[in-house]
mmCIF file of C-alpha atoms in Angstrom:
data_model
loop_
_atom_site.group_PDB
_atom_site.id
_atom_site.type_symbol
_atom_site.label_atom_id
_atom_site.label_comp_id
_atom_site.label_asym_id
_atom_site.label_seq_id
_atom_site.Cartn_x
_atom_site.Cartn_y
_atom_site.Cartn_z
ATOM 1 C CA MET A 1 -0.093 -0.025 -0.309
ATOM 2 C CA PRO A 2 1.081 3.948 -0.484
ATOM 3 C CA ALA A 3 3.735 4.716 2.372
ATOM 4 C CA GLY A 4 4.668 1.344 2.836
ATOM 5 C CA ARG A 5 1.396 0.233 4.728
ATOM 6 C CA ARG A 6 0.457 -3.207 4.828
ATOM 7 C CA VAL A 7 -3.108 -4.894 4.782
ATOM 8 C CA ALA A 8 -3.744 -8.276 5.777
ATOM 9 C CA ALA A 9 -6.853 -9.052 3.667
ATOM 10 C CA VAL A 10 -7.078 -12.775 4.454
ATOM 11 C CA THR A 11 -5.312 -14.391 7.473
ATOM 12 C CA GLY A 12 -5.302 -17.765 8.843
ATOM 13 C CA ALA A 13 -8.067 -19.338 6.410
ATOM 14 C CA ARG A 14 -8.120 -23.022 7.021
ATOM 15 C CA PHE A 15 -10.617 -25.083 5.193
ATOM 16 C CA ASP A 16 -11.139 -27.973 3.025
ATOM 17 C CA VAL A 17 -13.630 -28.996 0.245
ATOM 18 C CA VAL A 18 -14.311 -32.226 -1.118
ATOM 19 C CA PRO A 19 -15.734 -33.921 -4.619
ATOM 20 C CA GLY A 20 -19.401 -33.753 -3.989
ATOM 21 C CA GLU A 21 -19.536 -31.031 -1.371
ATOM 22 C CA CYS A 22 -20.797 -27.326 -1.593
ATOM 23 C CA LEU A 23 -18.938 -25.226 0.935
ATOM 24 C CA ALA A 24 -20.680 -21.297 1.213
ATOM 25 C CA LEU A 25 -18.220 -18.701 2.520
ATOM 26 C CA ILE A 26 -20.665 -15.849 3.715
ATOM 27 C CA GLY A 27 -19.782 -12.718 5.340
ATOM 28 C CA GLU A 28 -20.164 -8.686 4.916
ATOM 29 C CA SER A 29 -18.616 -7.138 1.807
ATOM 30 C CA GLY A 30 -15.093 -6.204 2.213
ATOM 31 C CA CYS A 31 -14.194 -9.197 4.587
ATOM 32 C CA GLY A 32 -11.806 -10.832 2.360
ATOM 33 C CA LYS A 33 -13.791 -13.660 0.463
ATOM 34 C CA SER A 34 -13.355 -12.462 -2.984
ATOM 35 C CA VAL A 35 -9.590 -11.695 -2.171
ATOM 36 C CA LEU A 36 -9.356 -15.511 -1.060
ATOM 37 C CA ALA A 37 -10.900 -16.588 -4.595
ATOM 38 C CA SER A 38 -8.487 -14.610 -6.464
ATOM 39 C CA ALA A 39 -5.789 -15.775 -4.474
ATOM 40 C CA LEU A 40 -6.370 -19.385 -5.284
ATOM 41 C CA LEU A 41 -6.455 -18.588 -8.927
ATOM 42 C CA GLY A 42 -3.476 -16.295 -9.074
ATOM 43 C CA LEU A 43 -5.466 -13.542 -9.970
ATOM 44 C CA LEU A 44 -4.444 -11.030 -7.150
ATOM 45 C CA PRO A 45 -2.799 -7.543 -7.851
ATOM 46 C CA GLY A 46 0.927 -7.581 -8.583
ATOM 47 C CA ASN A 47 1.552 -5.925 -5.100
ATOM 48 C CA ALA A 48 -0.346 -8.564 -2.979
ATOM 49 C CA GLN A 49 1.721 -11.245 -1.272
ATOM 50 C CA THR A 50 0.656 -14.798 -0.249
ATOM 51 C CA ALA A 51 1.692 -17.311 2.081
ATOM 52 C CA GLY A 52 0.983 -20.809 3.219
ATOM 53 C CA SER A 53 -0.302 -23.351 0.885
ATOM 54 C CA ALA A 54 -3.562 -24.354 -1.004
ATOM 55 C CA PHE A 55 -3.650 -27.679 -2.483
ATOM 56 C CA LEU A 56 -5.598 -28.920 -5.265
ATOM 57 C CA GLY A 57 -4.852 -32.580 -5.386
ATOM 58 C CA ASP A 58 -0.931 -32.228 -5.510
ATOM 59 C CA LEU A 59 -0.700 -29.163 -6.856
ATOM 60 C CA ASP A 60 -0.148 -26.026 -4.589
ATOM 61 C CA LEU A 61 -1.958 -23.128 -5.970
ATOM 62 C CA LEU A 62 -0.329 -20.573 -4.287
ATOM 63 C CA THR A 63 3.369 -21.492 -5.408
ATOM 64 C CA ALA A 64 2.118 -22.391 -9.130
ATOM 65 C CA GLY A 65 3.609 -20.145 -11.844
ATOM 66 C CA GLU A 66 1.645 -18.375 -14.030
ATOM 67 C CA ARG A 67 2.202 -20.556 -16.989
ATOM 68 C CA THR A 68 0.780 -23.631 -15.104
ATOM 69 C CA LEU A 69 -2.198 -21.346 -13.788
ATOM 70 C CA ALA A 70 -2.988 -20.497 -17.394
ATOM 71 C CA ARG A 71 -2.630 -23.939 -19.009
ATOM 72 C CA THR A 72 -3.780 -26.202 -16.752
ATOM 73 C CA VAL A 73 -5.499 -24.631 -13.874
ATOM 74 C CA ARG A 74 -8.014 -21.710 -14.903
ATOM 75 C CA GLY A 75 -11.103 -23.086 -16.680
ATOM 76 C CA ARG A 76 -9.807 -27.002 -16.924
ATOM 77 C CA LEU A 77 -9.035 -27.615 -13.047
ATOM 78 C CA ILE A 78 -11.018 -24.788 -11.582
ATOM 79 C CA GLY A 79 -13.919 -22.907 -12.871
ATOM 80 C CA LEU A 80 -14.620 -19.236 -12.003
ATOM 81 C CA VAL A 81 -18.027 -17.611 -12.134
ATOM 82 C CA PRO A 82 -16.815 -13.978 -11.269
ATOM 83 C CA GLN A 83 -18.267 -11.493 -9.205
ATOM 84 C CA SER A 84 -18.230 -8.563 -11.790
ATOM 85 C CA PRO A 85 -19.193 -10.811 -15.015
ATOM 86 C CA ALA A 86 -19.535 -7.898 -17.301
ATOM 87 C CA ALA A 87 -15.870 -7.059 -16.742
ATOM 88 C CA HIS A 88 -14.845 -10.531 -17.709
ATOM 89 C CA LEU A 89 -16.756 -10.909 -20.791
ATOM 90 C CA THR A 90 -14.822 -9.822 -24.249
ATOM 91 C CA PRO A 91 -16.555 -6.735 -25.089
ATOM 92 C CA VAL A 92 -16.092 -7.232 -28.831
ATOM 93 C CA ARG A 93 -17.279 -10.642 -29.110
ATOM 94 C CA THR A 94 -20.397 -12.108 -28.909
ATOM 95 C CA VAL A 95 -21.595 -14.415 -26.100
ATOM 96 C CA ARG A 96 -22.167 -17.329 -28.469
ATOM 97 C CA SER A 97 -18.580 -16.678 -29.915
ATOM 98 C CA GLN A 98 -16.955 -16.519 -26.411
ATOM 99 C CA LEU A 99 -18.995 -20.013 -25.602
ATOM 100 C CA GLU A 100 -17.727 -21.733 -28.827
ATOM 101 C CA GLU A 101 -14.343 -20.605 -28.287
ATOM 102 C CA THR A 102 -14.421 -21.594 -24.527
ATOM 103 C CA VAL A 103 -16.224 -25.037 -25.608
ATOM 104 C CA ALA A 104 -13.169 -25.590 -28.183
ATOM 105 C CA ALA A 105 -10.460 -25.026 -25.908
ATOM 106 C CA LEU A 106 -11.586 -27.102 -23.019
ATOM 107 C CA THR A 107 -13.418 -29.990 -24.490
ATOM 108 C CA ALA A 108 -12.885 -32.474 -27.443
ATOM 109 C CA THR A 109 -15.855 -30.985 -29.587
ATOM 110 C CA ARG A 110 -14.922 -29.992 -33.130
ATOM 111 C CA GLY A 111 -16.634 -28.834 -36.018
ATOM 112 C CA ARG A 112 -19.158 -25.599 -36.531
ATOM 113 C CA ALA A 113 -22.056 -27.448 -35.987
ATOM 114 C CA ALA A 114 -20.784 -29.204 -32.734
ATOM 115 C CA LEU A 115 -19.492 -26.236 -31.265
ATOM 116 C CA ARG A 116 -22.744 -24.354 -32.022
ATOM 117 C CA ALA A 117 -24.567 -27.270 -30.308
ATOM 118 C CA ALA A 118 -22.524 -27.254 -27.482
ATOM 119 C CA ALA A 119 -22.481 -23.587 -26.795
ATOM 120 C CA GLU A 120 -26.248 -23.513 -27.062
ATOM 121 C CA ALA A 121 -26.517 -26.652 -24.371
ATOM 122 C CA ALA A 122 -24.042 -24.587 -21.874
ATOM 123 C CA ALA A 123 -26.292 -21.555 -22.259
ATOM 124 C CA GLU A 124 -29.279 -23.545 -21.574
ATOM 125 C CA ARG A 125 -27.838 -25.084 -18.377
ATOM 126 C CA ALA A 126 -27.163 -21.506 -16.905
ATOM 127 C CA ALA A 127 -30.694 -20.390 -18.070
ATOM 128 C CA PHE A 128 -29.065 -18.139 -20.753
ATOM 129 C CA PRO A 129 -31.705 -17.099 -23.466
ATOM 130 C CA ALA A 130 -31.119 -18.602 -26.647
ATOM 131 C CA SER A 131 -32.405 -15.526 -28.319
ATOM 132 C CA HIS A 132 -29.624 -13.221 -26.727
ATOM 133 C CA LEU A 133 -26.455 -15.720 -27.766
ATOM 134 C CA ASP A 134 -25.628 -13.278 -30.541
ATOM 135 C CA ARG A 135 -25.595 -9.847 -28.403
ATOM 136 C CA TYR A 136 -22.265 -8.452 -27.200
ATOM 137 C CA PRO A 137 -21.944 -7.931 -23.289
ATOM 138 C CA HIS A 138 -22.820 -4.068 -23.313
ATOM 139 C CA GLU A 139 -26.307 -5.267 -24.642
ATOM 140 C CA LEU A 140 -27.067 -7.401 -21.822
ATOM 141 C CA SER A 141 -28.399 -6.847 -18.529
ATOM 142 C CA GLY A 142 -26.498 -7.481 -15.067
ATOM 143 C CA GLY A 143 -28.387 -10.462 -14.539
ATOM 144 C CA LEU A 144 -27.918 -11.875 -18.283
ATOM 145 C CA ALA A 145 -24.279 -11.156 -17.929
ATOM 146 C CA GLN A 146 -24.087 -13.236 -14.780
ATOM 147 C CA ARG A 147 -25.916 -16.299 -16.469
ATOM 148 C CA ALA A 148 -23.496 -15.969 -19.461
ATOM 149 C CA ALA A 149 -20.587 -16.144 -16.946
ATOM 150 C CA THR A 150 -22.120 -18.886 -15.099
ATOM 151 C CA ALA A 151 -22.468 -20.798 -18.631
ATOM 152 C CA LEU A 152 -18.827 -20.163 -19.440
ATOM 153 C CA ALA A 153 -17.543 -21.502 -16.117
ATOM 154 C CA LEU A 154 -19.527 -24.716 -16.325
ATOM 155 C CA VAL A 155 -18.179 -25.691 -19.874
ATOM 156 C CA GLY A 156 -14.702 -27.259 -18.810
ATOM 157 C CA ASP A 157 -16.398 -29.572 -16.284
ATOM 158 C CA ALA A 158 -13.595 -28.697 -13.536
ATOM 159 C CA PRO A 159 -13.437 -30.497 -10.552
ATOM 160 C CA LEU A 160 -13.437 -27.322 -8.566
ATOM 161 C CA LEU A 161 -15.718 -24.465 -9.247
ATOM 162 C CA LEU A 162 -15.356 -21.118 -7.404
ATOM 163 C CA ALA A 163 -18.540 -19.119 -7.671
ATOM 164 C CA ASP A 164 -18.380 -15.671 -6.605
ATOM 165 C CA GLU A 165 -21.701 -14.006 -5.880
ATOM 166 C CA PRO A 166 -23.324 -16.342 -8.748
ATOM 167 C CA THR A 167 -26.678 -14.947 -8.125
ATOM 168 C CA THR A 168 -26.264 -11.408 -8.117
ATOM 169 C CA GLY A 169 -28.718 -9.467 -10.435
ATOM 170 C CA LEU A 170 -30.796 -12.597 -10.542
ATOM 171 C CA ASP A 171 -34.629 -12.705 -9.737
ATOM 172 C CA ARG A 172 -35.616 -15.334 -7.071
ATOM 173 C CA ASP A 173 -36.848 -17.952 -9.369
ATOM 174 C CA LEU A 174 -33.511 -17.557 -11.412
ATOM 175 C CA VAL A 175 -31.738 -17.772 -8.335
ATOM 176 C CA ASP A 176 -33.070 -20.916 -7.376
ATOM 177 C CA ARG A 177 -32.432 -22.296 -10.982
ATOM 178 C CA THR A 178 -29.039 -20.979 -10.675
ATOM 179 C CA VAL A 179 -28.133 -22.808 -7.266
ATOM 180 C CA ASP A 180 -29.993 -25.943 -8.379
ATOM 181 C CA GLU A 181 -27.773 -26.292 -11.680
ATOM 182 C CA LEU A 182 -24.529 -25.603 -9.594
ATOM 183 C CA ARG A 183 -25.747 -28.378 -7.347
ATOM 184 C CA ARG A 184 -26.331 -30.730 -9.924
ATOM 185 C CA HIS A 185 -22.981 -30.027 -11.327
ATOM 186 C CA VAL A 186 -21.465 -30.760 -7.837
ATOM 187 C CA ASP A 187 -23.596 -34.117 -7.512
ATOM 188 C CA ASP A 188 -22.880 -35.497 -11.085
ATOM 189 C CA PRO A 189 -20.097 -38.294 -10.498
ATOM 190 C CA GLY A 190 -19.565 -38.252 -14.295
ATOM 191 C CA GLY A 191 -17.637 -35.956 -16.382
ATOM 192 C CA THR A 192 -14.077 -35.664 -17.431
ATOM 193 C CA HIS A 193 -12.931 -36.123 -13.964
ATOM 194 C CA GLY A 194 -15.254 -38.996 -12.679
ATOM 195 C CA ALA A 195 -15.061 -38.416 -8.898
ATOM 196 C CA GLY A 196 -17.622 -35.774 -8.322
ATOM 197 C CA ARG A 197 -16.920 -32.039 -8.166
ATOM 198 C CA ALA A 198 -16.398 -29.473 -5.184
ATOM 199 C CA LEU A 199 -17.911 -26.115 -5.005
ATOM 200 C CA LEU A 200 -16.530 -22.855 -3.032
ATOM 201 C CA MET A 201 -19.561 -20.577 -3.603
ATOM 202 C CA ILE A 202 -19.026 -16.934 -2.017
ATOM 203 C CA THR A 203 -22.473 -15.342 -1.558
ATOM 204 C CA HIS A 204 -24.510 -12.666 0.472
ATOM 205 C CA ASP A 205 -27.383 -14.433 -0.339
ATOM 206 C CA LEU A 206 -28.097 -16.488 2.667
ATOM 207 C CA ALA A 207 -31.352 -18.294 1.282
ATOM 208 C CA ALA A 208 -29.355 -19.609 -1.667
ATOM 209 C CA ALA A 209 -26.629 -20.749 0.529
ATOM 210 C CA GLU A 210 -29.247 -22.646 2.572
ATOM 211 C CA ARG A 211 -30.431 -23.901 -0.386
ATOM 212 C CA ILE A 212 -27.143 -25.819 -1.765
ATOM 213 C CA ALA A 213 -24.752 -25.638 0.937
ATOM 214 C CA ASP A 214 -23.279 -28.677 3.010
ATOM 215 C CA ARG A 215 -21.212 -26.556 4.969
ATOM 216 C CA VAL A 216 -20.727 -23.016 5.649
ATOM 217 C CA ALA A 217 -17.671 -20.881 6.739
ATOM 218 C CA VAL A 218 -18.186 -17.330 8.072
ATOM 219 C CA MET A 219 -15.384 -14.815 7.165
ATOM 220 C CA TYR A 220 -15.331 -11.643 9.451
ATOM 221 C CA ALA A 221 -12.430 -8.856 9.057
ATOM 222 C CA GLY A 222 -10.048 -11.292 6.990
ATOM 223 C CA ARG A 223 -10.541 -14.309 9.072
ATOM 224 C CA ILE A 224 -12.772 -17.456 9.098
ATOM 225 C CA VAL A 225 -14.739 -17.171 12.427
ATOM 226 C CA GLU A 226 -16.959 -20.116 12.102
ATOM 227 C CA LEU A 227 -17.105 -23.628 10.080
ATOM 228 C CA ALA A 228 -20.252 -25.521 10.510
ATOM 229 C CA ASP A 229 -22.618 -28.016 8.992
ATOM 230 C CA ALA A 230 -25.045 -25.983 6.719
ATOM 231 C CA ALA A 231 -28.226 -27.969 8.443
ATOM 232 C CA ALA A 232 -27.288 -27.082 11.883
ATOM 233 C CA PHE A 233 -26.056 -23.655 10.923
ATOM 234 C CA PHE A 234 -29.383 -22.566 9.297
ATOM 235 C CA GLY A 235 -31.618 -24.835 11.736
ATOM 236 C CA ASP A 236 -31.113 -26.170 15.442
ATOM 237 C CA PRO A 237 -28.897 -25.621 17.039
ATOM 238 C CA GLY A 238 -27.935 -22.818 14.867
ATOM 239 C CA PRO A 239 -24.564 -20.841 14.650
ATOM 240 C CA ARG A 240 -22.221 -20.469 17.560
ATOM 241 C CA HIS A 241 -20.302 -17.267 16.762
ATOM 242 C CA PRO A 242 -22.257 -14.296 17.753
ATOM 243 C CA TYR A 243 -21.488 -12.606 14.272
ATOM 244 C CA SER A 244 -22.890 -15.571 12.623
ATOM 245 C CA ARG A 245 -26.027 -15.575 14.547
ATOM 246 C CA GLY A 246 -26.194 -11.757 13.968
ATOM 247 C CA LEU A 247 -26.068 -12.181 10.344
ATOM 248 C CA LEU A 248 -29.175 -14.644 10.538
ATOM 249 C CA GLN A 249 -31.108 -12.336 12.590
ATOM 250 C CA ALA A 250 -30.627 -9.868 10.189
ATOM 251 C CA LEU A 251 -32.794 -11.384 7.502
ATOM 252 C CA PRO A 252 -36.296 -10.378 7.077
ATOM 253 C CA ASP A 253 -37.768 -13.727 7.635
ATOM 254 C CA ARG A 254 -36.188 -13.946 10.970
ATOM 255 C CA ALA A 255 -35.646 -11.138 13.546
ATOM 256 C CA PHE A 256 -34.926 -8.381 10.615
ATOM 257 C CA ARG A 257 -32.563 -6.988 13.495
ATOM 258 C CA PRO A 258 -28.941 -5.594 11.685
ATOM 259 C CA VAL A 259 -25.954 -6.175 13.380
ATOM 260 C CA PRO A 260 -24.991 -3.135 15.217
ATOM 261 C CA GLY A 261 -22.010 -0.953 14.294
ATOM 262 C CA MET A 262 -19.771 -1.224 11.143
ATOM 263 C CA PRO A 263 -16.919 -3.599 10.530
ATOM 264 C CA PRO A 264 -13.379 -2.557 11.243
ATOM 265 C CA GLU A 265 -10.722 -1.304 8.396
ATOM 266 C CA LEU A 266 -8.485 -4.132 7.838
ATOM 267 C CA GLY A 267 -5.730 -1.797 8.102
ATOM 268 C CA ASP A 268 -6.748 -0.798 11.630
ATOM 269 C CA LEU A 269 -7.883 -4.047 13.420
ATOM 270 C CA PRO A 270 -8.811 -3.730 17.095
ATOM 271 C CA ASP A 271 -6.631 -5.873 19.409
ATOM 272 C CA GLY A 272 -8.155 -9.254 20.523
ATOM 273 C CA CYS A 273 -11.135 -10.296 18.594
ATOM 274 C CA ALA A 274 -12.165 -8.070 15.896
ATOM 275 C CA PHE A 275 -15.756 -8.419 16.342
ATOM 276 C CA ALA A 276 -15.732 -7.547 19.950
ATOM 277 C CA PRO A 277 -16.880 -3.807 19.497
ATOM 278 C CA ARG A 278 -20.014 -4.816 17.844
ATOM 279 C CA CYS A 279 -20.272 -8.005 20.103
ATOM 280 C CA ALA A 280 -23.092 -7.961 22.966
ATOM 281 C CA ARG A 281 -21.091 -11.054 24.703
ATOM 282 C CA ALA A 282 -17.719 -9.643 24.622
ATOM 283 C CA THR A 283 -15.813 -9.179 27.852
ATOM 284 C CA ASP A 284 -12.468 -7.711 28.735
ATOM 285 C CA LEU A 285 -10.578 -11.073 27.530
ATOM 286 C CA CYS A 286 -12.092 -10.622 24.106
ATOM 287 C CA THR A 287 -10.811 -7.133 23.710
ATOM 288 C CA GLY A 288 -7.240 -8.131 25.065
ATOM 289 C CA GLN A 289 -6.857 -11.596 23.543
ATOM 290 C CA ALA A 290 -7.097 -13.304 20.113
ATOM 291 C CA PRO A 291 -9.954 -15.530 20.033
ATOM 292 C CA PRO A 292 -8.887 -19.536 19.879
ATOM 293 C CA SER A 293 -8.324 -21.298 16.414
ATOM 294 C CA GLY A 294 -10.718 -23.826 15.317
ATOM 295 C CA GLU A 295 -14.355 -24.467 14.001
ATOM 296 C CA VAL A 296 -15.677 -21.391 16.432
ATOM 297 C CA ALA A 297 -13.273 -18.492 16.593
ATOM 298 C CA CYS A 298 -14.797 -17.082 19.861
ATOM 299 C CA HIS A 299 -14.073 -16.690 23.511
ATOM 300 C CA HIS A 300 -17.848 -16.894 24.475
ATOM 301 C CA PRO A 301 -19.443 -19.056 21.683
ATOM 302 C CA HIS A 302 -23.106 -19.779 21.932
ATOM 303 C CA VAL A 303 -23.972 -23.366 23.154
ATOM 304 C CA PRO A 304 -27.426 -25.297 22.817
ATOM 305 C CA GLU A 305 -28.244 -24.355 26.554
ATOM 306 C CA ASP A 306 -27.629 -20.731 25.510
ATOM 307 C CA VAL A 307 -30.467 -21.302 22.504
ATOM 308 C CA ARG A 308 -32.949 -22.976 25.213
ATOM 309 C CA ALA A 309 -32.716 -20.298 27.600
#
């Protein structure tokens, strides 16, 4: 950063996701979710630094070179639904042209008619209307651009799919259709790689996360503060971290009560627990000492007895 400042956008993130599983990564804007996805694909800005390891099979994504990432990983081993699809679509090419090019690059499909049919099938999977395939990106609404990006991400039959806000700009019916298609992509044991596929979905849409996820990871101020089974997280006994519970209670179909206060600046984090200034359960221990590591990063997590009380 200017003047030699450093910001730890993501710190100590530890999780896994296996074939046949969807892990939903949730949290407020600016907490580091998209930075984490960009790090896995080598798409961080030039002034960013990474440490640690991120293994996809035997390949460490954080130490892989650009040649490996470009020729082996992106599209083939990891498919990406980007957060800003309009910025990732080529502005001077139609959606059909980009789909056909992607099919030709990532599959064994050859011949003009076969490529055309495969591109139309990919568009159908993402609910992208065939009548819009010959349009350019600037002629698409935000929702249509999102569906075009989803179609492109699914073409390569990648064993890992990173979906960064894949439901942005979609109405509720299309949200449900999109997450159901992503779930089918995960559950299908066939395809090029045979052993099923994994999905890391970054989302603000907790209803979509509840519909699709097997597990939930909650991120706050650059750290994963809770990792939980989705059924327990959204149902009974519910989240254990106070921040996670606050996210759910903010939903209109629940208490509709916002989390008080604002997230801290990543370059000016408080001592101890970063959530302590906003937390009703905080004590002097929370403000003076970092929370323990593990599935719930909290000194005073909720337990079933708290819920019954």
